[in-house]
Amino acid sequence: MTNVMKTQVGIIGAGPAGLLLAHLLQISGIDSIVIDGKTREDIEGVVKAGIIENPAVEVLVESGVTTPEQLAGVRHDGVEFHFDGHTHRFDFKSLINRSVWLYPQHETLIDLIAARVRAGSEPLFEHLAEDILDADTDHPRIVGKTVSGEPFEIQAQMVVGADGSGSIARKAVNGSQFAGFFREYPFAWYGILCEAPPSSEELIYSRAEEGFVLISTRTDKIQRMYFQCDPELDASTVSDAEIWEKLQRGVTGTTLKQGPIFRKDVLRFRSFVAEHLNKGNVFLCGDAAHTVPPTGAKGMNLAFSDVLWLNEALREFFTTGSRALIEKYEENALNRIWKAEHFSYWMTSMLHVAPDATEFDKHRQLGELYMLTESEYGNKLIAEGYTGWAYGASWK
Ligand code: PHB
């Protein structure tokens, strides 16, 4: 027997995008069901960080997801660029009076899930969406199975694919999972987690001779660092000594505080924007709609921008019956999506050394870094992009 449920908005994916959308819709009195193939423990237990931009912080705090206390102590008022033996600090506060927060993303998820539970609308975990049926009608259905094999169906007026880069919802909107615009990169990141105190108060993005290095942090005791590597590299083949050498060579004037490395992984990335973000009553948002390379940490912030546009469009539809903002969703969301796609691509190409880079390419790249860092306008451009452009839609 298929378990049939009914709701106004069926949301596939209990990640930051799907959960924030459900939260904001509920504030406007709109009912939704969020489903996810994973368990609640899996979603809440994977320790993840995210940089949240100034506008995203405002939404999370004002809509009651996060408290200012939770954000205390993780505010970053600048980042450093290291290149060609130079260090340069982009001072966000003095440049544009903004900041970012290096935030434990899993805590946002814990809070968002708690908000759903309080609203009496706990996400359905271990519910794996398989397809969206009747996608071109005004009563689309999400069909799937629970992990124990029981079929379910969610009958909704609107369906949202917030189901990440492996999105099944893309097919209903674009005819295939792959229709869209791609860019591959000839490098990846080798990432480590280690037990050590922070080496730097702020993030260091470095364009070193051998390529990119990033010094980031998780907590007072756990650090996250990356260096550029071949996407085919097997993470287990690199010794701890080699890792520390590569990382240390990447930074100027900072001695890295070393400690036991307890995780090593190779992260591949690419740029992608789906051809369309909406067809009829089915929508894509977050990583289902687009992915960016991690340089610049735009992913979650961009998901929130989509969610605000979508929330506004669905709120208008359910309160007035008008589809005007629904028709504008794709155009509205794509403006910021392509700006963030550009920013992430630009940060990536400016700070990585392509395997086939010529001497001309390398000198040009340093020219670009000097041009930017020596210019007041260049500094402001990076500060504005990094801390995030204002959201076009309001959550209220
Ligand atoms: C991270 O801490 O994992 C991180 C920080 C900044 C980035 C990307 C990743 O741009």
CSV table of C-alpha atoms and ligand atoms in Angstrom, one decimal:
chain,number,residue,atom,x,y,z
A,1,MET,CA,0.0,0.0,0.0
A,2,THR,CA,1.4,3.4,-1.0
A,3,ASN,CA,1.4,5.9,1.8
A,4,VAL,CA,-0.3,9.0,0.2
A,5,MET,CA,0.2,12.4,1.8
A,6,LYS,CA,-1.0,15.9,0.8
A,7,THR,CA,0.5,19.3,1.2
A,8,GLN,CA,0.8,22.7,-0.4
A,9,VAL,CA,4.5,22.5,-1.1
A,10,GLY,CA,6.5,19.2,-1.4
A,11,ILE,CA,10.2,19.8,-0.8
A,12,ILE,CA,12.8,17.2,-1.8
A,13,GLY,CA,15.9,17.6,0.3
A,14,ALA,CA,16.5,18.5,4.0
A,15,GLY,CA,19.6,20.5,3.4
A,16,PRO,CA,20.0,24.2,4.1
A,17,ALA,CA,17.9,25.2,1.1
A,18,GLY,CA,14.9,22.9,1.6
A,19,LEU,CA,14.7,23.4,5.4
A,20,LEU,CA,15.0,27.2,5.2
A,21,LEU,CA,12.3,27.3,2.6
A,22,ALA,CA,10.0,25.2,4.7
A,23,HIS,CA,10.7,27.5,7.7
A,24,LEU,CA,9.9,30.7,5.8
A,25,LEU,CA,6.8,29.3,4.2
A,26,GLN,CA,5.5,28.2,7.6
A,27,ILE,CA,6.0,31.8,8.9
A,28,SER,CA,3.6,32.8,6.1
A,29,GLY,CA,1.2,30.0,7.1
A,30,ILE,CA,2.0,27.8,4.1
A,31,ASP,CA,2.2,24.1,4.7
A,32,SER,CA,5.0,21.9,3.3
A,33,ILE,CA,6.5,18.5,3.6
A,34,VAL,CA,10.2,18.1,3.4
A,35,ILE,CA,11.6,14.6,2.6
A,36,ASP,CA,15.2,13.3,2.6
A,37,GLY,CA,16.7,9.9,1.9
A,38,LYS,CA,19.2,10.3,4.8
A,39,THR,CA,18.6,9.8,8.5
A,40,ARG,CA,18.2,12.7,10.9
A,41,GLU,CA,21.4,11.6,12.6
A,42,ASP,CA,23.3,11.6,9.4
A,43,ILE,CA,22.2,15.1,8.5
A,44,GLU,CA,22.8,16.5,12.0
A,45,GLY,CA,26.0,14.5,12.7
A,46,VAL,CA,28.2,15.4,9.8
A,47,VAL,CA,30.3,18.3,11.0
A,48,LYS,CA,30.4,20.9,8.3
A,49,ALA,CA,31.4,24.5,8.1
A,50,GLY,CA,30.1,27.2,5.9
A,51,ILE,CA,30.9,30.8,5.4
A,52,ILE,CA,27.8,32.8,5.8
A,53,GLU,CA,27.6,36.1,4.2
A,54,ASN,CA,26.3,39.3,5.8
A,55,PRO,CA,22.8,39.2,4.1
A,56,ALA,CA,22.3,35.5,5.0
A,57,VAL,CA,23.1,36.1,8.7
A,58,GLU,CA,20.4,38.8,8.7
A,59,VAL,CA,17.8,36.3,7.4
A,60,LEU,CA,18.9,33.5,9.8
A,61,VAL,CA,18.8,35.7,12.8
A,62,GLU,CA,15.7,37.7,12.0
A,63,SER,CA,13.6,34.7,11.1
A,64,GLY,CA,14.6,33.0,14.4
A,65,VAL,CA,16.8,30.2,13.1
A,66,THR,CA,20.0,31.3,14.7
A,67,THR,CA,20.8,33.5,17.7
A,68,PRO,CA,23.4,36.3,17.8
A,69,GLU,CA,25.0,34.3,20.7
A,70,GLN,CA,25.6,31.3,18.4
A,71,LEU,CA,27.4,33.6,15.9
A,72,ALA,CA,29.5,35.3,18.5
A,73,GLY,CA,33.2,34.6,18.1
A,74,VAL,CA,33.0,33.3,14.5
A,75,ARG,CA,32.8,36.7,12.8
A,76,HIS,CA,35.6,37.4,10.3
A,77,ASP,CA,36.2,41.0,9.3
A,78,GLY,CA,38.7,40.2,6.6
A,79,VAL,CA,40.7,37.6,4.7
A,80,GLU,CA,44.3,37.4,3.6
A,81,PHE,CA,45.7,36.8,0.1
A,82,HIS,CA,49.3,35.5,-0.1
A,83,PHE,CA,51.1,35.6,-3.5
A,84,ASP,CA,54.6,36.2,-4.9
A,85,GLY,CA,56.0,36.6,-1.3
A,86,HIS,CA,53.4,39.2,-0.5
A,87,THR,CA,50.6,39.2,2.0
A,88,HIS,CA,47.5,41.4,1.5
A,89,ARG,CA,44.6,41.7,3.9
A,90,PHE,CA,41.1,42.6,2.6
A,91,ASP,CA,39.7,44.5,5.5
A,92,PHE,CA,35.9,44.1,4.9
A,93,LYS,CA,35.0,46.3,7.9
A,94,SER,CA,36.9,49.3,6.8
A,95,LEU,CA,36.2,48.8,3.1
A,96,ILE,CA,32.5,48.3,3.1
A,97,ASN,CA,31.5,47.8,6.8
A,98,ARG,CA,30.5,44.2,6.3
A,99,SER,CA,31.7,40.8,7.6
A,100,VAL,CA,31.3,37.0,7.1
A,101,TRP,CA,30.8,34.3,9.6
A,102,LEU,CA,32.6,31.0,9.5
A,103,TYR,CA,29.7,29.0,10.8
A,104,PRO,CA,29.2,25.4,11.8
A,105,GLN,CA,26.6,24.5,9.1
A,106,HIS,CA,25.4,21.3,10.8
A,107,GLU,CA,24.3,23.5,13.7
A,108,THR,CA,22.1,25.5,11.3
A,109,LEU,CA,20.6,22.2,10.2
A,110,ILE,CA,20.0,21.1,13.7
A,111,ASP,CA,18.2,24.4,14.4
A,112,LEU,CA,16.2,24.3,11.2
A,113,ILE,CA,15.1,20.7,11.9
A,114,ALA,CA,14.1,21.7,15.5
A,115,ALA,CA,12.0,24.5,14.0
A,116,ARG,CA,10.2,22.0,11.8
A,117,VAL,CA,9.6,19.7,14.7
A,118,ARG,CA,8.2,22.6,16.8
A,119,ALA,CA,5.9,23.5,13.9
A,120,GLY,CA,4.5,19.9,14.0
A,121,SER,CA,6.0,19.2,10.5
A,122,GLU,CA,9.0,17.1,11.1
A,123,PRO,CA,10.9,16.3,7.9
A,124,LEU,CA,10.3,12.7,6.6
A,125,PHE,CA,13.8,11.2,6.8
A,126,GLU,CA,14.8,8.0,5.1
A,127,HIS,CA,12.3,8.9,2.4
A,128,LEU,CA,14.0,8.7,-1.0
A,129,ALA,CA,12.4,10.6,-3.8
A,130,GLU,CA,12.5,8.7,-7.1
A,131,ASP,CA,10.5,10.8,-9.5
A,132,ILE,CA,8.1,13.7,-9.9
A,133,LEU,CA,5.0,12.7,-11.7
A,134,ASP,CA,2.4,14.9,-13.5
A,135,ALA,CA,5.1,17.6,-13.4
A,136,ASP,CA,3.4,19.6,-16.1
A,137,THR,CA,0.1,19.8,-14.3
A,138,ASP,CA,-1.1,21.9,-11.3
A,139,HIS,CA,-1.0,18.8,-9.1
A,140,PRO,CA,2.6,17.3,-9.3
A,141,ARG,CA,3.4,14.3,-7.2
A,142,ILE,CA,6.6,13.2,-5.6
A,143,VAL,CA,6.9,9.4,-5.6
A,144,GLY,CA,9.5,7.3,-3.9
A,145,LYS,CA,10.3,4.6,-1.3
A,146,THR,CA,11.4,4.6,2.3
A,147,VAL,CA,14.7,3.0,3.1
A,148,SER,CA,12.7,-0.1,4.2
A,149,GLY,CA,11.1,-0.3,0.7
A,150,GLU,CA,7.6,1.1,1.4
A,151,PRO,CA,6.3,3.2,-1.4
A,152,PHE,CA,5.0,6.8,-0.7
A,153,GLU,CA,3.5,9.6,-2.7
A,154,ILE,CA,3.3,13.3,-1.9
A,155,GLN,CA,0.5,15.1,-3.6
A,156,ALA,CA,1.3,18.8,-3.7
A,157,GLN,CA,0.4,22.0,-5.5
A,158,MET,CA,4.1,23.0,-5.9
A,159,VAL,CA,7.2,20.8,-5.8
A,160,VAL,CA,10.6,22.1,-5.0
A,161,GLY,CA,13.8,20.2,-5.8
A,162,ALA,CA,16.3,21.2,-3.1
A,163,ASP,CA,18.0,17.9,-3.5
A,164,GLY,CA,21.6,18.8,-4.1
A,165,SER,CA,24.0,18.2,-7.0
A,166,GLY,CA,22.6,14.7,-7.7
A,167,SER,CA,19.1,16.2,-8.0
A,168,ILE,CA,16.3,13.9,-9.4
A,169,ALA,CA,14.1,17.0,-9.7
A,170,ARG,CA,16.2,18.4,-12.6
A,171,LYS,CA,14.6,15.8,-15.0
A,172,ALA,CA,11.1,17.2,-14.4
A,173,VAL,CA,12.3,20.8,-15.1
A,174,ASN,CA,14.9,20.2,-17.8
A,175,GLY,CA,14.2,16.8,-19.3
A,176,SER,CA,17.5,15.5,-18.1
A,177,GLN,CA,19.7,15.7,-15.1
A,178,PHE,CA,22.5,17.2,-17.1
A,179,ALA,CA,20.9,19.9,-19.2
A,180,GLY,CA,22.7,23.1,-18.3
A,181,PHE,CA,26.0,25.0,-18.5
A,182,PHE,CA,29.2,23.4,-17.1
A,183,ARG,CA,32.8,24.2,-16.5
A,184,GLU,CA,35.3,21.6,-15.4
A,185,TYR,CA,38.6,22.5,-13.7
A,186,PRO,CA,41.9,20.7,-14.3
A,187,PHE,CA,42.7,20.6,-10.5
A,188,ALA,CA,41.1,19.6,-7.2
A,189,TRP,CA,41.6,20.4,-3.5
A,190,TYR,CA,43.5,18.1,-1.2
A,191,GLY,CA,41.8,18.8,2.2
A,192,ILE,CA,42.9,17.9,5.7
A,193,LEU,CA,41.4,18.1,9.1
A,194,CYS,CA,43.9,18.2,11.9
A,195,GLU,CA,44.0,18.6,15.7
A,196,ALA,CA,45.9,21.9,16.2
A,197,PRO,CA,45.2,25.4,17.3
A,198,PRO,CA,44.5,28.0,14.6
A,199,SER,CA,47.5,29.1,12.6
A,200,SER,CA,45.8,32.4,11.6
A,201,GLU,CA,43.0,34.5,12.9
A,202,GLU,CA,41.6,34.9,9.5
A,203,LEU,CA,41.4,32.7,6.4
A,204,ILE,CA,44.5,32.7,4.1
A,205,TYR,CA,43.9,32.2,0.4
A,206,SER,CA,47.2,31.7,-1.3
A,207,ARG,CA,48.4,31.6,-4.9
A,208,ALA,CA,51.7,29.8,-4.4
A,209,GLU,CA,54.3,28.7,-7.0
A,210,GLU,CA,52.8,25.2,-6.9
A,211,GLY,CA,49.2,26.4,-6.9
A,212,PHE,CA,46.5,27.2,-4.4
A,213,VAL,CA,46.6,26.9,-0.6
A,214,LEU,CA,43.8,27.7,1.8
A,215,ILE,CA,44.2,27.9,5.6
A,216,SER,CA,40.8,27.7,7.2
A,217,THR,CA,39.6,26.6,10.6
A,218,ARG,CA,36.8,24.7,12.3
A,219,THR,CA,37.2,25.3,16.1
A,220,ASP,CA,39.9,26.3,18.5
A,221,LYS,CA,41.2,22.7,18.4
A,222,ILE,CA,40.4,21.6,14.8
A,223,GLN,CA,41.8,23.1,11.6
A,224,ARG,CA,40.9,22.7,8.0
A,225,MET,CA,43.5,23.3,5.3
A,226,TYR,CA,43.7,22.6,1.6
A,227,PHE,CA,46.2,22.6,-1.2
A,228,GLN,CA,45.7,22.3,-5.0
A,229,CYS,CA,46.2,18.8,-6.4
A,230,ASP,CA,45.5,16.6,-9.4
A,231,PRO,CA,41.8,15.5,-9.4
A,232,GLU,CA,43.0,11.9,-9.9
A,233,LEU,CA,45.3,11.8,-6.8
A,234,ASP,CA,44.6,9.1,-4.3
A,235,ALA,CA,44.4,10.9,-1.0
A,236,SER,CA,46.0,8.1,1.0
A,237,THR,CA,49.2,8.2,-1.0
A,238,VAL,CA,50.4,11.6,0.4
A,239,SER,CA,52.4,11.5,3.6
A,240,ASP,CA,51.8,13.8,6.5
A,241,ALA,CA,55.3,15.3,6.0
A,242,GLU,CA,54.5,16.1,2.4
A,243,ILE,CA,51.2,17.7,3.3
A,244,TRP,CA,52.8,20.0,5.9
A,245,GLU,CA,55.5,20.9,3.4
A,246,LYS,CA,53.1,21.8,0.7
A,247,LEU,CA,50.9,23.8,3.1
A,248,GLN,CA,53.8,25.6,4.7
A,249,ARG,CA,55.3,26.6,1.3
A,250,GLY,CA,52.0,28.1,0.4
A,251,VAL,CA,52.0,30.8,3.1
A,252,THR,CA,54.3,33.7,3.7
A,253,GLY,CA,55.2,35.0,7.1
A,254,THR,CA,53.0,32.5,9.0
A,255,THR,CA,54.3,29.3,10.6
A,256,LEU,CA,51.6,26.7,10.5
A,257,LYS,CA,50.8,25.1,13.8
A,258,GLN,CA,50.9,21.3,13.1
A,259,GLY,CA,49.0,18.5,14.7
A,260,PRO,CA,47.8,15.0,14.0
A,261,ILE,CA,45.9,14.8,10.7
A,262,PHE,CA,42.8,12.8,11.1
A,263,ARG,CA,41.2,13.2,7.7
A,264,LYS,CA,42.5,13.5,4.2
A,265,ASP,CA,40.4,13.8,1.1
A,266,VAL,CA,40.5,15.0,-2.5
A,267,LEU,CA,37.6,17.3,-3.4
A,268,ARG,CA,36.7,17.7,-7.0
A,269,PHE,CA,34.6,20.6,-8.1
A,270,ARG,CA,33.1,22.2,-11.1
A,271,SER,CA,30.8,25.0,-12.1
A,272,PHE,CA,27.2,24.2,-13.2
A,273,VAL,CA,24.0,26.1,-13.8
A,274,ALA,CA,20.9,24.1,-14.8
A,275,GLU,CA,19.3,25.2,-18.1
A,276,HIS,CA,16.0,26.1,-16.4
A,277,LEU,CA,15.1,26.5,-12.7
A,278,ASN,CA,11.3,26.2,-13.1
A,279,LYS,CA,8.7,24.5,-15.3
A,280,GLY,CA,5.1,24.9,-14.4
A,281,ASN,CA,4.7,24.0,-10.7
A,282,VAL,CA,8.2,22.4,-10.2
A,283,PHE,CA,11.2,24.4,-9.1
A,284,LEU,CA,14.9,23.9,-8.5
A,285,CYS,CA,17.0,25.7,-5.9
A,286,GLY,CA,20.4,25.5,-4.2
A,287,ASP,CA,22.8,22.9,-5.5
A,288,ALA,CA,20.1,21.2,-7.5
A,289,ALA,CA,20.0,24.4,-9.6
A,290,HIS,CA,23.8,25.3,-9.6
A,291,THR,CA,27.1,24.4,-8.2
A,292,VAL,CA,30.2,26.5,-7.7
A,293,PRO,CA,33.8,25.7,-7.0
A,294,PRO,CA,34.5,26.2,-3.2
A,295,THR,CA,36.9,29.1,-3.7
A,296,GLY,CA,35.0,32.0,-2.1
A,297,ALA,CA,32.5,29.7,-0.2
A,298,LYS,CA,29.4,30.9,-2.1
A,299,GLY,CA,27.4,27.6,-2.1
A,300,MET,CA,25.1,27.9,0.9
A,301,ASN,CA,24.6,31.6,0.5
A,302,LEU,CA,23.5,31.2,-3.1
A,303,ALA,CA,21.1,28.6,-2.0
A,304,PHE,CA,19.6,31.1,0.5
A,305,SER,CA,19.2,33.7,-2.3
A,306,ASP,CA,17.2,31.2,-4.4
A,307,VAL,CA,15.1,30.3,-1.3
A,308,LEU,CA,14.2,34.0,-0.7
A,309,TRP,CA,13.0,34.4,-4.3
A,310,LEU,CA,11.1,31.2,-4.2
A,311,ASN,CA,9.5,31.9,-0.8
A,312,GLU,CA,8.3,35.3,-2.1
A,313,ALA,CA,6.9,33.8,-5.3
A,314,LEU,CA,5.1,30.9,-3.5
A,315,ARG,CA,3.8,33.3,-0.8
A,316,GLU,CA,2.3,35.5,-3.5
A,317,PHE,CA,0.7,32.5,-5.2
A,318,PHE,CA,-0.8,31.0,-2.1
A,319,THR,CA,-2.1,34.3,-0.7
A,320,THR,CA,-3.4,36.0,-4.0
A,321,GLY,CA,-3.4,33.2,-6.6
A,322,SER,CA,-1.1,35.4,-8.8
A,323,ARG,CA,1.7,33.6,-10.7
A,324,ALA,CA,3.5,36.8,-11.5
A,325,LEU,CA,6.5,36.2,-9.2
A,326,ILE,CA,6.6,32.5,-10.1
A,327,GLU,CA,7.0,33.5,-13.7
A,328,LYS,CA,9.9,35.8,-12.6
A,329,TYR,CA,11.6,33.2,-10.3
A,330,GLU,CA,14.2,32.0,-12.8
A,331,GLU,CA,15.1,35.4,-14.1
A,332,ASN,CA,15.3,36.9,-10.6
A,333,ALA,CA,17.4,34.0,-9.2
A,334,LEU,CA,19.7,33.8,-12.2
A,335,ASN,CA,21.0,37.4,-11.7
A,336,ARG,CA,22.7,36.5,-8.4
A,337,ILE,CA,23.5,33.0,-9.5
A,338,TRP,CA,25.6,34.1,-12.5
A,339,LYS,CA,27.3,36.8,-10.3
A,340,ALA,CA,28.3,34.1,-7.8
A,341,GLU,CA,29.3,31.7,-10.6
A,342,HIS,CA,31.6,34.4,-11.9
A,343,PHE,CA,33.0,35.3,-8.5
A,344,SER,CA,33.8,31.6,-7.7
A,345,TYR,CA,35.3,31.0,-11.1
A,346,TRP,CA,37.3,34.2,-10.9
A,347,MET,CA,38.7,33.5,-7.4
A,348,THR,CA,39.5,30.0,-8.6
A,349,SER,CA,41.3,31.1,-11.7
A,350,MET,CA,43.1,33.9,-10.0
A,351,LEU,CA,44.5,31.7,-7.2
A,352,HIS,CA,45.2,28.3,-8.8
A,353,VAL,CA,48.0,27.4,-11.3
A,354,ALA,CA,46.7,25.4,-14.2
A,355,PRO,CA,48.8,22.4,-15.1
A,356,ASP,CA,49.4,23.8,-18.5
A,357,ALA,CA,50.0,27.4,-17.4
A,358,THR,CA,52.7,29.1,-19.5
A,359,GLU,CA,55.2,31.7,-18.0
A,360,PHE,CA,53.0,34.4,-19.7
A,361,ASP,CA,49.9,33.0,-17.8
A,362,LYS,CA,51.8,33.0,-14.5
A,363,HIS,CA,53.0,36.6,-14.9
A,364,ARG,CA,49.6,37.8,-16.0
A,365,GLN,CA,48.0,36.1,-13.0
A,366,LEU,CA,50.4,38.0,-10.6
A,367,GLY,CA,49.7,41.2,-12.6
A,368,GLU,CA,46.0,40.6,-11.9
A,369,LEU,CA,46.6,40.1,-8.2
A,370,TYR,CA,48.7,43.2,-7.9
A,371,MET,CA,46.2,45.2,-9.9
A,372,LEU,CA,43.4,44.2,-7.6
A,373,THR,CA,45.2,44.4,-4.2
A,374,GLU,CA,46.8,47.8,-5.0
A,375,SER,CA,43.5,49.4,-6.0
A,376,GLU,CA,41.0,50.8,-3.6
A,377,TYR,CA,38.3,49.8,-6.1
A,378,GLY,CA,39.8,46.3,-6.5
A,379,ASN,CA,39.7,45.8,-2.7
A,380,LYS,CA,36.1,46.9,-2.5
A,381,LEU,CA,35.1,44.6,-5.4
A,382,ILE,CA,36.6,41.6,-3.6
A,383,ALA,CA,35.1,42.7,-0.2
A,384,GLU,CA,31.7,43.2,-1.7
A,385,GLY,CA,31.6,39.9,-3.6
A,386,TYR,CA,33.1,37.9,-0.7
A,387,THR,CA,30.7,39.3,2.0
A,388,GLY,CA,27.8,38.9,-0.4
A,389,TRP,CA,25.6,41.1,-2.6
A,390,ALA,CA,22.3,42.2,-0.9
A,391,TYR,CA,19.5,39.8,-1.5
A,392,GLY,CA,16.9,40.9,-4.0
A,393,ALA,CA,13.9,39.4,-2.2
A,394,SER,CA,12.8,40.0,1.4
A,395,TRP,CA,11.9,37.0,3.6
A,396,LYS,CA,9.1,38.8,5.4
B,1,PHB,C1,36.4,25.7,4.6
B,1,PHB,O1,36.6,26.1,5.7
B,1,PHB,O2,36.1,24.5,4.3
B,1,PHB,C2,36.4,26.7,3.5
B,1,PHB,C3,36.6,28.0,3.7
B,1,PHB,C4,36.6,28.9,2.7
B,1,PHB,C5,36.4,28.5,1.4
B,1,PHB,C6,36.2,27.2,1.1
B,1,PHB,C7,36.2,26.2,2.2
B,1,PHB,O3,36.4,29.4,0.4
